[in-house]
């Protein structure tokens, strides 16, 4: 699952309005028609911010920590109060490998029952997300938050 593919799935699930691509990210050409407008919509909604240097890295595999961060920004977009007061007691054996920007999202996703760590006690934040994991996480998100749109 690539960063572009997951972004498109989120934008469609949220039914965000898409407009003509304005070139927000230097590495997402307008000719990438299947994803450019959705990436732009996700950026406008503060779901994605890209990477250093104004790039998005659309064709890179999305990592588990990136997916958690994007998903929780999506949840917060339509349910801003849901994240208030969530306990953050979950610890992972590889917590030191989780980037700061994703730590809170990973904890919130766990508390809300949307995304969990592995059976070995690790989260594997840098591991690419599989299509199967993506399907399960999106299903849980849409089922739990039927008002996400």
Coordinates of C-alpha atoms in Angstrom, one line a residue:
X1 CA 0.0 0.0 0.0
X2 CA 1.5 3.3 -1.0
X3 CA 1.1 6.7 0.6
X4 CA -1.0 7.8 -2.4
X5 CA -3.2 4.8 -2.3
X6 CA -4.0 5.2 1.4
X7 CA -4.6 8.9 0.9
X8 CA -7.1 8.2 -1.9
X9 CA -8.9 5.7 0.3
X10 CA -9.2 8.1 3.2
X11 CA -10.4 11.0 1.0
X12 CA -13.0 8.8 -0.5
X13 CA -14.1 7.4 2.8
X14 CA -14.4 10.9 4.2
X15 CA -16.1 12.1 1.0
X16 CA -13.9 15.2 0.9
X17 CA -14.5 17.5 -2.0
X18 CA -11.7 17.5 -4.6
X19 CA -10.7 20.4 -6.7
X20 CA -8.2 20.9 -9.5
X21 CA -4.7 20.0 -8.3
X22 CA -2.7 23.1 -7.5
X23 CA 0.8 21.5 -7.2
X24 CA 1.1 21.5 -3.5
X25 CA 3.8 18.9 -3.6
X26 CA 6.6 19.2 -6.1
X27 CA 6.8 15.4 -6.6
X28 CA 3.1 14.9 -7.3
X29 CA 2.5 15.8 -10.9
X30 CA -1.0 16.8 -12.0
X31 CA -0.7 14.0 -14.5
X32 CA -1.0 11.5 -11.6
X33 CA -4.8 12.0 -12.1
X34 CA -5.9 9.0 -10.0
X35 CA -4.4 10.6 -6.9
X36 CA -3.3 14.2 -7.3
X37 CA -6.6 15.8 -6.5
X38 CA -7.2 13.5 -3.5
X39 CA -3.7 14.3 -2.1
X40 CA -4.5 18.0 -2.5
X41 CA -7.8 17.5 -0.7
X42 CA -6.1 15.6 2.2
X43 CA -3.6 18.4 2.5
X44 CA -6.3 21.0 2.6
X45 CA -8.0 19.0 5.4
X46 CA -4.7 18.7 7.3
X47 CA -4.6 14.9 7.0
X48 CA -1.3 14.9 5.2
X49 CA 1.6 17.3 5.4
X50 CA 4.2 15.6 3.1
X51 CA 7.8 15.2 3.8
X52 CA 10.8 17.6 4.0
X53 CA 11.5 19.7 1.0
X54 CA 7.9 20.0 -0.2
X55 CA 7.6 16.4 -1.4
X56 CA 4.9 13.8 -0.7
X57 CA 6.6 10.6 -1.8
X58 CA 3.4 9.3 -3.2
X59 CA 4.7 6.0 -4.5
X60 CA 6.5 5.0 -1.2
X61 CA 5.0 2.3 0.9
X62 CA 3.1 3.8 3.8
X63 CA 4.4 2.8 7.1
X64 CA 2.4 1.7 10.1
X65 CA 3.1 5.0 11.9
X66 CA 2.2 7.1 8.9
X67 CA -1.1 5.2 8.5
X68 CA -1.9 5.7 12.2
X69 CA -1.1 9.5 12.0
X70 CA -3.2 10.0 8.8
X71 CA -6.1 8.0 10.2
X72 CA -6.2 9.8 13.5
X73 CA -6.1 13.2 11.8
X74 CA -9.1 12.0 9.7
X75 CA -11.0 10.9 12.9
X76 CA -10.2 14.3 14.5
X77 CA -11.4 16.1 11.5
X78 CA -15.0 14.9 11.9
X79 CA -15.0 14.0 15.6
X80 CA -12.7 16.6 17.2
X81 CA -13.8 15.9 20.8
X82 CA -13.3 12.1 20.6
X83 CA -9.6 12.4 21.4
X84 CA -9.9 14.5 24.5
X85 CA -9.1 12.6 27.7
X86 CA -8.0 9.3 26.1
X87 CA -5.7 7.4 28.4
X88 CA -2.2 6.8 26.9
X89 CA -1.0 3.8 29.0
X90 CA -0.1 1.5 26.1
X91 CA 3.7 0.9 25.9
X92 CA 5.4 -0.9 23.0
X93 CA 8.8 -2.6 23.2
X94 CA 9.9 -0.6 20.2
X95 CA 8.5 2.8 21.3
X96 CA 11.8 4.5 20.9
X97 CA 11.6 3.8 17.1
X98 CA 8.3 5.7 16.8
X99 CA 8.6 9.2 15.4
X100 CA 7.4 12.0 17.7
X101 CA 4.7 13.1 15.2
X102 CA 3.1 9.7 15.3
X103 CA 3.3 8.7 19.0
X104 CA 0.0 10.3 20.1
X105 CA -1.8 9.0 17.0
X106 CA -0.6 5.5 17.7
X107 CA -1.7 5.6 21.3
X108 CA -5.1 7.1 20.3
X109 CA -5.6 4.5 17.6
X110 CA -5.0 1.7 20.1
X111 CA -7.3 3.2 22.7
X112 CA -10.1 3.6 20.2
X113 CA -9.7 0.0 19.0
X114 CA -8.7 1.0 15.5
X115 CA -5.1 -0.2 15.3
X116 CA -3.0 -2.4 17.5
X117 CA 0.6 -3.5 18.0
X118 CA 1.9 -6.9 17.1
X119 CA 1.6 -10.0 19.3
X120 CA 5.3 -9.7 20.2
X121 CA 4.6 -6.4 22.0
X122 CA 6.0 -4.2 19.3
X123 CA 4.3 -1.7 17.0
X124 CA 6.7 -2.0 14.1
X125 CA 6.3 1.7 13.2
X126 CA 8.6 1.6 10.2
X127 CA 7.1 -1.5 8.6
X128 CA 5.1 -1.1 5.5
X129 CA 1.4 -1.5 5.9
X130 CA -0.2 -4.3 4.0
X131 CA -3.4 -4.1 2.1
X132 CA -5.0 -6.5 4.6
X133 CA -4.0 -4.3 7.5
X134 CA -5.3 -1.3 5.6
X135 CA -8.7 -2.9 4.9
X136 CA -9.1 -3.9 8.6
X137 CA -8.1 -0.4 9.9
X138 CA -10.4 1.4 7.5
X139 CA -13.3 -0.9 8.3
X140 CA -12.8 -0.4 12.0
X141 CA -12.6 3.4 11.5
X142 CA -15.8 3.6 9.4
X143 CA -17.7 1.1 11.6
X144 CA -16.8 3.0 14.8
X145 CA -17.4 6.4 13.4
X146 CA -20.4 6.1 11.1
X147 CA -20.6 9.9 11.3
X148 CA -17.0 10.3 10.0
X149 CA -18.3 11.8 6.7

